[in-house]
Every structure is written in structure tokens, then in C-alpha cells.
CSV table of C-alpha atoms and ligand atoms in Angstrom, one decimal:
chain,number,residue,atom,x,y,z
A,1,UNK,CA,160.3,148.9,-122.4
A,2,UNK,CA,163.4,149.1,-120.4
A,3,UNK,CA,165.7,146.1,-120.5
A,4,UNK,CA,168.8,147.7,-118.9
A,5,UNK,CA,169.3,148.8,-115.3
A,6,UNK,CA,167.1,151.9,-114.8
A,7,UNK,CA,168.3,155.1,-113.4
A,8,UNK,CA,167.3,155.5,-109.8
A,9,UNK,CA,164.3,157.6,-110.6
A,10,UNK,CA,162.0,154.6,-110.2
A,11,UNK,CA,163.8,153.3,-107.1
A,12,UNK,CA,162.5,155.8,-104.5
A,13,UNK,CA,162.9,154.2,-101.1
A,14,UNK,CA,159.7,153.8,-99.1
A,15,UNK,CA,159.7,155.5,-95.8
A,16,UNK,CA,156.0,155.5,-94.9
A,17,UNK,CA,153.8,152.5,-94.0
A,18,UNK,CA,152.6,150.8,-97.2
A,19,UNK,CA,149.8,148.4,-98.0
A,20,UNK,CA,151.0,145.4,-99.9
A,21,UNK,CA,149.3,142.4,-101.5
A,22,UNK,CA,151.6,139.4,-102.0
A,23,UNK,CA,150.5,136.5,-104.2
A,24,UNK,CA,152.1,133.1,-104.2
A,25,UNK,CA,151.1,130.3,-106.6
A,26,UNK,CA,150.9,126.5,-106.2
A,27,UNK,CA,154.2,125.9,-108.0
A,28,UNK,CA,156.1,128.0,-105.5
A,29,UNK,CA,154.3,126.5,-102.5
A,30,UNK,CA,154.9,122.9,-103.4
A,31,UNK,CA,158.0,121.2,-104.7
A,32,UNK,CA,157.7,120.8,-108.5
A,33,UNK,CA,158.4,117.1,-108.5
A,34,UNK,CA,157.1,115.8,-105.1
A,35,UNK,CA,154.0,118.0,-104.7
A,36,UNK,CA,155.0,118.3,-101.0
A,37,UNK,CA,154.9,121.6,-99.2
A,38,UNK,CA,158.1,123.6,-100.0
A,39,UNK,CA,158.5,124.3,-96.3
A,40,UNK,CA,161.7,126.3,-96.4
A,41,UNK,CA,160.1,128.6,-99.1
A,42,UNK,CA,157.0,129.0,-97.0
A,43,UNK,CA,158.9,129.6,-93.8
A,44,UNK,CA,161.0,132.3,-95.5
A,45,UNK,CA,157.9,134.0,-96.9
A,46,UNK,CA,156.2,133.9,-93.5
A,47,UNK,CA,159.3,135.4,-91.8
A,48,UNK,CA,159.5,138.2,-94.5
A,49,UNK,CA,155.8,139.1,-94.1
A,50,UNK,CA,156.0,139.2,-90.3
A,51,UNK,CA,159.1,141.5,-90.6
A,52,UNK,CA,157.2,143.8,-92.9
A,53,UNK,CA,154.2,143.9,-90.4
A,54,UNK,CA,156.6,144.8,-87.7
A,55,UNK,CA,157.9,147.7,-89.8
A,56,UNK,CA,154.3,149.0,-89.8
A,57,UNK,CA,153.3,147.8,-93.3
A,58,UNK,CA,149.8,146.3,-93.9
A,59,UNK,CA,150.1,142.9,-95.6
A,60,UNK,CA,147.6,140.7,-97.5
A,61,UNK,CA,148.7,137.3,-98.7
A,62,UNK,CA,146.9,135.7,-101.7
A,63,UNK,CA,147.7,132.0,-101.7
A,64,UNK,CA,146.8,129.3,-104.2
A,65,UNK,CA,147.3,125.7,-103.4
A,66,UNK,CA,143.9,124.4,-102.3
A,67,UNK,CA,143.4,122.1,-105.3
A,68,UNK,CA,147.1,121.0,-105.5
A,69,UNK,CA,147.3,120.2,-101.8
A,70,UNK,CA,143.8,118.6,-101.8
A,71,UNK,CA,145.0,116.3,-104.6
A,72,UNK,CA,148.0,115.3,-102.6
A,73,UNK,CA,146.0,114.7,-99.4
A,74,UNK,CA,143.6,112.4,-101.3
A,75,UNK,CA,146.5,110.8,-103.1
A,76,UNK,CA,145.2,111.7,-106.6
A,77,UNK,CA,147.8,111.3,-109.3
A,78,UNK,CA,146.2,113.9,-111.6
A,79,UNK,CA,144.2,117.1,-111.2
A,80,UNK,CA,140.5,116.4,-111.2
A,81,UNK,CA,138.6,117.2,-114.4
A,82,UNK,CA,135.0,117.6,-113.3
A,83,UNK,CA,133.9,120.8,-111.5
A,84,UNK,CA,132.4,118.9,-108.6
A,85,UNK,CA,135.6,117.0,-108.0
A,86,UNK,CA,137.7,120.1,-108.2
A,87,UNK,CA,135.4,121.8,-105.7
A,88,UNK,CA,135.6,118.8,-103.4
A,89,UNK,CA,139.4,118.6,-103.6
A,90,UNK,CA,139.7,122.3,-102.9
A,91,UNK,CA,137.5,121.9,-99.8
A,92,UNK,CA,140.0,119.3,-98.5
A,93,UNK,CA,143.1,121.3,-99.5
A,94,UNK,CA,142.1,124.7,-98.2
A,95,UNK,CA,141.9,123.5,-94.6
A,96,UNK,CA,145.4,121.9,-94.9
A,97,UNK,CA,146.7,125.1,-96.5
A,98,UNK,CA,145.4,127.3,-93.6
A,99,UNK,CA,146.7,124.9,-91.0
A,100,UNK,CA,150.3,125.2,-92.3
A,101,UNK,CA,150.0,129.0,-92.5
A,102,UNK,CA,148.6,129.2,-89.0
A,103,UNK,CA,151.4,127.0,-87.6
A,104,UNK,CA,154.1,129.1,-89.3
A,105,UNK,CA,152.6,132.5,-88.5
A,106,UNK,CA,151.7,131.5,-85.0
A,107,UNK,CA,155.4,130.6,-84.4
A,108,UNK,CA,156.0,134.3,-84.9
A,109,UNK,CA,152.9,135.4,-83.0
A,110,UNK,CA,151.3,136.8,-86.1
A,111,UNK,CA,147.5,136.4,-86.3
A,112,UNK,CA,146.1,135.5,-89.7
A,113,UNK,CA,142.6,135.3,-91.2
A,114,UNK,CA,141.1,133.3,-94.0
A,115,UNK,CA,139.2,135.3,-96.7
A,116,UNK,CA,137.6,133.3,-99.5
A,117,UNK,CA,136.2,135.3,-102.4
A,118,UNK,CA,134.2,134.6,-105.5
A,119,UNK,CA,133.9,137.0,-108.4
A,120,UNK,CA,130.3,138.0,-107.4
A,121,UNK,CA,131.7,139.2,-104.1
A,122,UNK,CA,133.5,141.9,-106.0
A,123,UNK,CA,130.8,142.3,-108.7
A,124,UNK,CA,127.9,143.3,-106.5
A,125,UNK,CA,128.4,146.8,-105.1
A,126,UNK,CA,127.1,146.0,-101.6
A,127,UNK,CA,129.3,142.9,-101.3
A,128,UNK,CA,132.3,144.8,-102.7
A,129,UNK,CA,131.9,147.5,-100.1
A,130,UNK,CA,131.4,144.9,-97.4
A,131,UNK,CA,134.6,143.0,-98.5
A,132,UNK,CA,136.5,146.3,-98.4
A,133,UNK,CA,135.3,146.9,-94.8
A,134,UNK,CA,136.4,143.4,-93.7
A,135,UNK,CA,139.9,143.9,-95.2
A,136,UNK,CA,140.2,147.3,-93.6
A,137,UNK,CA,139.1,146.1,-90.2
A,138,UNK,CA,141.5,143.1,-90.4
A,139,UNK,CA,144.4,145.3,-91.4
A,140,UNK,CA,143.6,147.9,-88.7
A,141,UNK,CA,143.9,145.2,-86.0
A,142,UNK,CA,147.2,143.9,-87.3
A,143,UNK,CA,146.0,140.7,-88.9
A,144,UNK,CA,147.4,139.3,-92.1
A,145,UNK,CA,144.4,138.2,-94.3
A,146,UNK,CA,145.1,135.1,-96.4
A,147,UNK,CA,143.0,135.2,-99.5
A,148,UNK,CA,142.0,132.5,-102.0
A,149,UNK,CA,139.2,132.0,-104.5
A,150,UNK,CA,136.3,130.2,-102.8
A,151,UNK,CA,136.8,127.3,-105.2
A,152,UNK,CA,134.3,125.1,-103.3
A,153,UNK,CA,131.3,127.2,-104.3
A,154,UNK,CA,132.4,129.3,-107.3
A,155,UNK,CA,130.7,128.1,-110.4
A,156,UNK,CA,132.7,128.4,-113.6
A,157,UNK,CA,131.2,131.6,-115.0
A,158,UNK,CA,131.6,133.4,-111.6
A,159,UNK,CA,135.3,132.4,-111.2
A,160,UNK,CA,138.2,134.8,-111.1
A,161,UNK,CA,139.9,131.8,-112.8
A,162,UNK,CA,143.4,132.5,-111.5
A,163,UNK,CA,144.8,134.1,-108.4
A,164,UNK,CA,146.9,136.6,-110.4
A,165,UNK,CA,143.7,138.3,-111.4
A,166,UNK,CA,142.2,137.9,-107.9
A,167,UNK,CA,145.3,139.4,-106.3
A,168,UNK,CA,145.2,142.5,-108.6
A,169,UNK,CA,141.5,143.0,-107.9
A,170,UNK,CA,142.1,142.7,-104.1
A,171,UNK,CA,145.0,145.2,-104.4
A,172,UNK,CA,142.6,147.6,-106.3
A,173,UNK,CA,139.8,147.0,-103.7
A,174,UNK,CA,141.9,147.8,-100.7
A,175,UNK,CA,143.8,150.7,-102.4
A,176,UNK,CA,147.2,148.9,-102.0
A,177,UNK,CA,150.4,150.6,-103.1
A,178,UNK,CA,152.2,147.4,-104.1
A,179,UNK,CA,151.3,144.0,-105.6
A,180,UNK,CA,154.0,141.3,-105.5
A,181,UNK,CA,153.5,138.3,-107.8
A,182,UNK,CA,155.8,135.6,-106.6
A,183,UNK,CA,156.8,133.1,-109.2
A,184,UNK,CA,159.7,130.7,-109.9
A,185,UNK,CA,161.7,133.1,-112.0
A,186,UNK,CA,163.6,136.2,-110.7
A,187,UNK,CA,162.0,138.5,-113.3
A,188,UNK,CA,160.7,138.7,-116.9
A,189,UNK,CA,163.1,138.2,-119.8
A,190,UNK,CA,162.9,139.3,-123.4
A,191,UNK,CA,162.9,135.6,-124.4
A,192,UNK,CA,163.1,132.2,-122.6
A,193,UNK,CA,166.5,132.5,-120.7
A,194,UNK,CA,166.8,128.7,-120.5
A,195,UNK,CA,166.9,128.2,-124.3
A,196,UNK,CA,168.1,131.7,-125.3
A,197,UNK,CA,171.4,132.9,-123.7
A,198,UNK,CA,170.9,136.3,-125.2
A,199,UNK,CA,167.6,136.8,-123.4
A,200,UNK,CA,167.7,140.2,-121.6
A,201,UNK,CA,166.2,140.8,-118.2
A,202,UNK,CA,163.3,143.3,-118.0
A,203,UNK,CA,163.8,145.6,-115.1
A,204,UNK,CA,160.9,147.9,-115.5
A,205,UNK,CA,157.8,148.4,-117.7
A,206,UNK,CA,156.7,151.9,-117.4
A,207,UNK,CA,154.0,152.3,-120.0
A,208,UNK,CA,150.7,150.5,-120.5
A,209,UNK,CA,151.5,150.1,-124.2
A,210,UNK,CA,154.6,148.1,-123.2
A,211,UNK,CA,152.6,145.7,-121.1
A,212,UNK,CA,150.4,145.2,-124.1
A,213,UNK,CA,153.4,144.5,-126.4
A,214,UNK,CA,154.8,142.1,-123.8
A,215,UNK,CA,151.5,140.2,-123.5
A,216,UNK,CA,151.6,139.5,-127.2
A,217,UNK,CA,155.0,137.9,-126.8
A,218,UNK,CA,154.1,136.0,-123.6
A,219,UNK,CA,150.8,134.8,-125.2
A,220,UNK,CA,152.6,133.6,-128.3
A,221,UNK,CA,155.2,131.7,-126.4
A,222,UNK,CA,152.7,130.0,-124.1
A,223,UNK,CA,153.8,127.4,-121.6
A,224,UNK,CA,157.2,127.0,-123.2
A,225,UNK,CA,158.2,130.2,-121.5
A,226,UNK,CA,158.9,130.6,-117.8
A,227,UNK,CA,156.1,129.3,-115.6
A,228,UNK,CA,153.5,129.3,-118.3
A,229,UNK,CA,151.5,131.7,-116.2
A,230,UNK,CA,153.1,134.9,-117.4
A,231,UNK,CA,150.1,136.1,-119.4
A,232,UNK,CA,147.9,136.2,-116.4
A,233,UNK,CA,150.6,138.0,-114.5
A,234,UNK,CA,150.8,140.7,-117.2
A,235,UNK,CA,147.0,141.0,-117.1
A,236,UNK,CA,147.1,141.3,-113.4
A,237,UNK,CA,149.9,144.0,-113.7
A,238,UNK,CA,147.6,145.8,-116.1
A,239,UNK,CA,144.6,145.8,-113.8
A,240,UNK,CA,146.9,146.9,-110.9
A,241,UNK,CA,148.6,149.7,-112.9
A,242,UNK,CA,145.2,151.1,-113.8
A,243,UNK,CA,144.2,151.1,-110.2
A,244,UNK,CA,147.4,153.0,-109.2
A,245,UNK,CA,149.2,149.9,-107.8
A,246,UNK,CA,152.9,149.1,-108.5
A,247,UNK,CA,153.4,145.5,-109.4
A,248,UNK,CA,156.6,143.5,-108.9
A,249,UNK,CA,157.1,140.1,-110.5
A,250,UNK,CA,159.8,138.3,-108.5
A,251,UNK,CA,161.1,135.0,-107.2
A,252,UNK,CA,159.0,133.3,-104.5
A,253,UNK,CA,162.1,131.5,-103.2
A,254,UNK,CA,163.7,134.9,-102.4
A,255,UNK,CA,160.9,136.7,-100.4
A,256,UNK,CA,163.5,139.2,-99.0
A,257,UNK,CA,163.1,140.8,-102.4
A,258,UNK,CA,159.8,142.3,-101.2
A,259,UNK,CA,161.6,144.4,-98.5
A,260,UNK,CA,164.3,145.2,-101.1
A,261,UNK,CA,161.7,146.5,-103.5
A,262,UNK,CA,160.2,148.7,-100.8
A,263,UNK,CA,163.7,150.0,-100.1
A,264,UNK,CA,163.9,151.2,-103.6
A,265,UNK,CA,166.1,148.4,-105.1
A,266,UNK,CA,165.4,147.4,-108.7
A,267,UNK,CA,164.5,143.8,-107.9
A,268,UNK,CA,162.3,141.7,-110.2
A,269,UNK,CA,160.4,143.3,-113.0
A,270,UNK,CA,158.5,146.3,-111.8
A,271,UNK,CA,155.4,147.8,-113.5
A,272,UNK,CA,154.8,151.5,-112.8
A,273,UNK,CA,151.4,152.4,-111.6
A,274,UNK,CA,149.1,154.8,-113.5
A,275,UNK,CA,149.8,158.3,-112.3
A,276,UNK,CA,146.1,159.0,-112.4
A,277,UNK,CA,144.2,156.0,-111.2
A,278,UNK,CA,140.4,156.1,-111.5
A,279,UNK,CA,138.3,156.9,-108.6
A,280,UNK,CA,137.3,153.9,-106.5
A,281,UNK,CA,133.8,153.5,-107.9
A,282,UNK,CA,135.1,153.6,-111.5
A,283,UNK,CA,137.8,151.2,-110.7
A,284,UNK,CA,135.2,148.8,-109.4
A,285,UNK,CA,133.1,149.2,-112.6
A,286,UNK,CA,136.2,148.7,-114.8
A,287,UNK,CA,137.8,145.8,-113.0
A,288,UNK,CA,135.4,144.1,-110.7
A,289,UNK,CA,132.4,143.6,-112.8
A,290,UNK,CA,131.8,140.9,-115.4
A,291,UNK,CA,129.5,142.3,-118.1
A,292,UNK,CA,126.1,140.7,-118.7
A,293,UNK,CA,125.1,142.4,-121.9
A,294,UNK,CA,125.9,144.8,-124.7
A,295,UNK,CA,124.3,148.1,-125.7
A,296,UNK,CA,124.9,149.3,-129.3
A,297,UNK,CA,124.7,153.1,-129.8
A,298,UNK,CA,124.2,155.4,-132.8
A,299,UNK,CA,127.0,157.7,-133.7
A,300,UNK,CA,125.6,160.8,-131.9
A,301,UNK,CA,125.3,158.9,-128.6
A,302,UNK,CA,128.9,157.4,-129.0
A,303,UNK,CA,130.3,160.9,-129.5
A,304,UNK,CA,128.3,162.3,-126.6
A,305,UNK,CA,129.6,159.8,-124.1
A,306,UNK,CA,133.2,159.5,-125.3
A,307,UNK,CA,133.9,163.2,-126.1
A,308,UNK,CA,131.2,165.0,-124.3
A,309,UNK,CA,131.3,163.3,-121.0
A,310,UNK,CA,127.6,162.8,-121.1
A,311,UNK,CA,125.3,160.1,-119.6
A,312,UNK,CA,123.8,157.5,-122.0
A,313,UNK,CA,120.1,158.1,-122.9
A,314,UNK,CA,117.6,155.6,-124.3
A,315,UNK,CA,117.4,157.7,-127.5
A,316,UNK,CA,120.9,156.9,-128.6
A,317,UNK,CA,120.6,153.1,-128.2
A,318,UNK,CA,119.9,151.1,-131.4
A,319,UNK,CA,120.1,147.5,-130.2
A,320,UNK,CA,120.8,145.5,-127.1
A,321,UNK,CA,122.2,142.0,-126.4
A,322,UNK,CA,122.0,139.8,-123.3
A,323,UNK,CA,119.4,139.2,-120.6
A,324,UNK,CA,120.8,141.6,-118.0
A,325,UNK,CA,119.1,143.0,-114.9
A,326,UNK,CA,119.0,146.6,-113.8
A,327,UNK,CA,122.3,147.5,-112.0
A,328,UNK,CA,124.2,144.9,-114.0
A,329,UNK,CA,127.4,145.8,-115.9
A,330,UNK,CA,127.2,146.1,-119.6
A,331,UNK,CA,129.7,146.7,-122.5
A,332,UNK,CA,128.8,149.8,-124.6
A,333,UNK,CA,129.6,149.6,-128.3
A,334,UNK,CA,129.8,152.3,-131.1
A,335,UNK,CA,127.8,151.9,-134.3
A,336,UNK,CA,130.7,150.1,-135.9
A,337,UNK,CA,130.7,147.4,-133.1
A,338,UNK,CA,133.8,148.5,-131.3
A,339,UNK,CA,133.7,148.5,-127.5
A,340,UNK,CA,133.9,152.1,-126.2
A,341,UNK,CA,132.9,151.9,-122.6
A,342,UNK,CA,131.6,149.9,-119.6
A,343,UNK,CA,128.8,150.9,-117.3
A,344,UNK,CA,126.0,150.0,-114.9
A,345,UNK,CA,122.7,150.0,-116.6
A,346,UNK,CA,119.5,151.4,-114.9
A,347,UNK,CA,117.0,149.2,-116.7
A,348,UNK,CA,116.7,145.4,-117.3
A,349,UNK,CA,116.9,144.1,-120.8
A,350,UNK,CA,113.2,143.6,-121.2
A,351,UNK,CA,112.4,147.2,-120.2
A,352,UNK,CA,115.3,148.6,-122.2
A,353,UNK,CA,114.1,146.7,-125.3
A,354,UNK,CA,110.8,148.7,-125.1
A,355,UNK,CA,112.3,152.1,-124.6
A,356,UNK,CA,115.4,152.1,-126.8
A,357,UNK,CA,115.5,154.9,-129.4
A,358,UNK,CA,112.8,156.8,-127.4
A,359,UNK,CA,113.1,160.1,-125.6
A,360,UNK,CA,113.5,160.1,-121.8
A,361,UNK,CA,110.1,161.9,-121.4
A,362,UNK,CA,108.4,158.9,-123.0
A,363,UNK,CA,109.7,156.3,-120.6
A,364,UNK,CA,107.0,156.6,-118.0
A,365,UNK,CA,104.2,156.3,-120.6
A,366,UNK,CA,105.8,153.2,-122.1
A,367,UNK,CA,106.8,151.3,-119.0
A,368,UNK,CA,104.1,152.5,-116.7
A,369,UNK,CA,106.6,153.7,-114.1
A,370,UNK,CA,109.0,156.6,-114.1
A,371,UNK,CA,112.5,155.2,-113.9
A,372,UNK,CA,115.8,157.0,-114.3
A,373,UNK,CA,116.2,159.6,-117.0
A,374,UNK,CA,119.5,158.0,-118.1
A,375,UNK,CA,120.1,154.4,-119.1
A,376,UNK,CA,123.7,154.6,-117.8
A,377,UNK,CA,124.6,157.7,-115.7
A,378,UNK,CA,128.0,159.2,-116.5
A,379,UNK,CA,129.1,158.5,-112.9
A,380,UNK,CA,128.6,154.8,-113.7
A,381,UNK,CA,130.4,154.9,-117.1
A,382,UNK,CA,134.1,154.1,-117.7
A,383,UNK,CA,135.2,155.1,-121.1
A,384,UNK,CA,137.9,152.9,-122.8
A,385,UNK,CA,139.9,155.7,-124.3
A,386,UNK,CA,140.8,157.7,-121.2
A,387,UNK,CA,143.1,160.6,-122.2
A,388,UNK,CA,145.6,159.4,-119.6
A,389,UNK,CA,148.6,158.1,-121.6
A,390,UNK,CA,148.9,155.2,-119.2
A,391,UNK,CA,145.4,154.1,-119.9
A,392,UNK,CA,144.8,154.9,-123.5
A,393,UNK,CA,145.5,151.5,-125.0
A,394,UNK,CA,144.1,149.1,-122.5
A,395,UNK,CA,141.6,146.8,-124.2
A,396,UNK,CA,138.2,146.9,-122.5
A,397,UNK,CA,138.3,143.2,-121.8
A,398,UNK,CA,141.3,143.8,-119.6
A,399,UNK,CA,140.2,146.8,-117.7
B,1,LIG,N1,142.4,128.9,-106.2
B,1,LIG,C1,143.2,127.8,-106.8
B,1,LIG,C2,143.8,126.9,-105.7
B,1,LIG,O1,143.9,127.3,-104.5
B,1,LIG,C3,144.4,128.4,-107.5
B,1,LIG,C4,144.2,129.3,-108.7
B,1,LIG,C5,145.5,129.7,-109.3
B,1,LIG,O2,146.4,128.8,-109.4
B,1,LIG,O3,145.7,130.8,-109.8
B,1,LIG,O4,144.2,125.8,-106.0
């Protein structure tokens, strides 16, 4: 972890057009005490994003605020507790949010689009590909898509949960080069700078292991540190790094830092991308999919998939958990219970229960139909311990 000014190796000025995802949270959009729109912050952000568009960059904005603004519109004094009320309030706030953005961007002749996503839009392959095509088309015609979670319909178990994660997944989906997480501090510090004058600024985090170490610190300090949302930002940076995206955590009130980062200046805290991001399909399996079950393997099968690069066969499975369907994502565990991979399974749980431990040639006789020879094909397997040093120590849950 680097806590001093880096040498200029990381600060290579960008000369070509880049694709950037910029995420702004409710606390930056609205004044902390009044809950009113922080208009000057928003206007400065809109101006910066339009300037980046004019320079030829492709820009996606991920904006929170639907729930907060909906509460204000309905004059609620506290955030709703029930899911139905949260969804209702988000439906009120999302329209207000887009109206403000449209007014501001329209003043600068910049067309925008609203894209509302739920986790299942990125979990199902056909919807994932479709979402990608929509983004690509919008960016090709010069529109700035404004993304939020579709809070009004997303049920709890299908939620991204926070827009930090959503923005990292969008950056991965569209193959962005940069993810900017705007917050209310200028960068990360080694401790809470408000109570600890010795806290050192963190300029860059270049190794995945350092993100892990930092997460432990941020998690431990919880909401007493910074915005209270640092853990999700670190998790987002981890997803983004795995997908080959550089993340910058920087101050939402100073949106000119986005252009400065592109110009190679060491603003904010920057997280280096993995030099060898996974192929798009594997990134989707690793990051987009919420697993619906677990497959436990014997030792031979674990070794074959982790070290041998082999597909997973029914013969090597000893036990399954969960009521998954064919083509769902599952976690794959070694015989000692540790998670070793994720993959897309070719059989549903009921059928797999009947064929586990059996040879592939027996499957047709047992099930009455000839399905795939493999239970998880190696093209649909993402192994947790990739030899890439940037990726070796990412826990599976965070892939
Ligand atoms: N989608 C939520 C909203 O618009 C925000 C989620 C978050 O704050 O990360 O209110």
C-alpha cells in the first residue's frame, strides 16, 4: 500500500477516448443537514461530465438519490422501514431525480437516458447481453446514460444493495477503463483524519492484497470512519480491478478531479486494474451472478478443475445444496468445504441429485434424456485461485 506520493509511473496521461463510469451517492447529491438538492455540486458535476463528453470520452453516470429525494418530496422525517414503502418512495424520488438531471444537462444540450437495473438483469445471460447492447448504443449516439437500481421492483434477494457495487458491475459490463466513486472525502486515509491528525493519505493501492487489508480496517472502523460507506467502495474497487477497470475514490464536490485523473494527476485514491482481466464471459460469471446452490467435490475432482483446467463431471460430485435450476450459478467447494470456484451448472438440483457420483455415460440411462456430458463446462468455470498475482487472494464472495 502506498501512502506517499507515487512516482509518475501510475500517472500516465490519457490521450485516447476513454469510457468512464461515475458514481455519485445520496449524501453528495443532497445537503447533509437540509436534505435539499446540493445544486452547486450537481451543476459542477454536470458541467464536468459534459466537458468530458466534448473531449470524446464516453460517460455513464450512476446516481443514487431516489429514496432520499422521495422522502423529502413526501415530507417523511425518517427513511421508510418496510420494503413496500421504500419502493413507493423510490418511485416518487426517481422521477424528481431525473427531472433535475434533465434540466441541468439540457442547459448544456447534452441528451441523457434513464437506465434502471436489477441484479437479475445482469445475472441472466440474455438480459446481461441485452443491457450491454443498450449501453453500447446509447454511448455510440452520444447520450449519457444515468443508471440507478430499479428500487421500485427489486425484491430484497435480487438487489445490488448499494450503488457502489452496481457501478462496478456496470463498469465491468461495458468494459470501461475508469470507475469514479464520488464521495464526501478527497481520498482514503490510513485512519479517520478528523480524529487522528497523523492519518496518512492513501494515494494508490496497486495490489489486490492491499485492498483486502484495507477492507479489514474499514470494516472494523464502520461508520465512525469517513462516510461509513467505505467498505462497499473497497468491494466495488475490487470487482472493478478484477475486470480491468481503474477505480478512483474522490470528492464529489470537486468533479474536476475526474479530468485531472484522466490527465495523469494523482488525485483521490486510485486502485490499479488487474493487468490480466478475465474474458467478458468469465467476468460475468464471477461478478454478475448470485449463486443459487453449492456443489461439494471429492479431492480428485477439485484437483482436476483447479490444477488441471478440466470441466466438472458428475462423478466427482459428492453432495449438493440448494434448489437451483439448470444454467444457474453455483459455488463449487473442495472436500474440506472451502470455496474453490464458481460456475454455471448444466443440470437442475433434482436431476443432479440423481446423477452425482455417476459416470457421464450413465446419465442418459438414469435421467431418460442425454444431457450435457459435463455438469459445469470449463468455459463456464471461474477458479478462485487464479495464478494472476492481482487476483490470487480475492475471496470468492467478492469476485
Ligand atoms: N438506489 C438507491 C437510491 O436511489 C441508493 C442505493 C445506494 O445509496 O447505494 O436511493
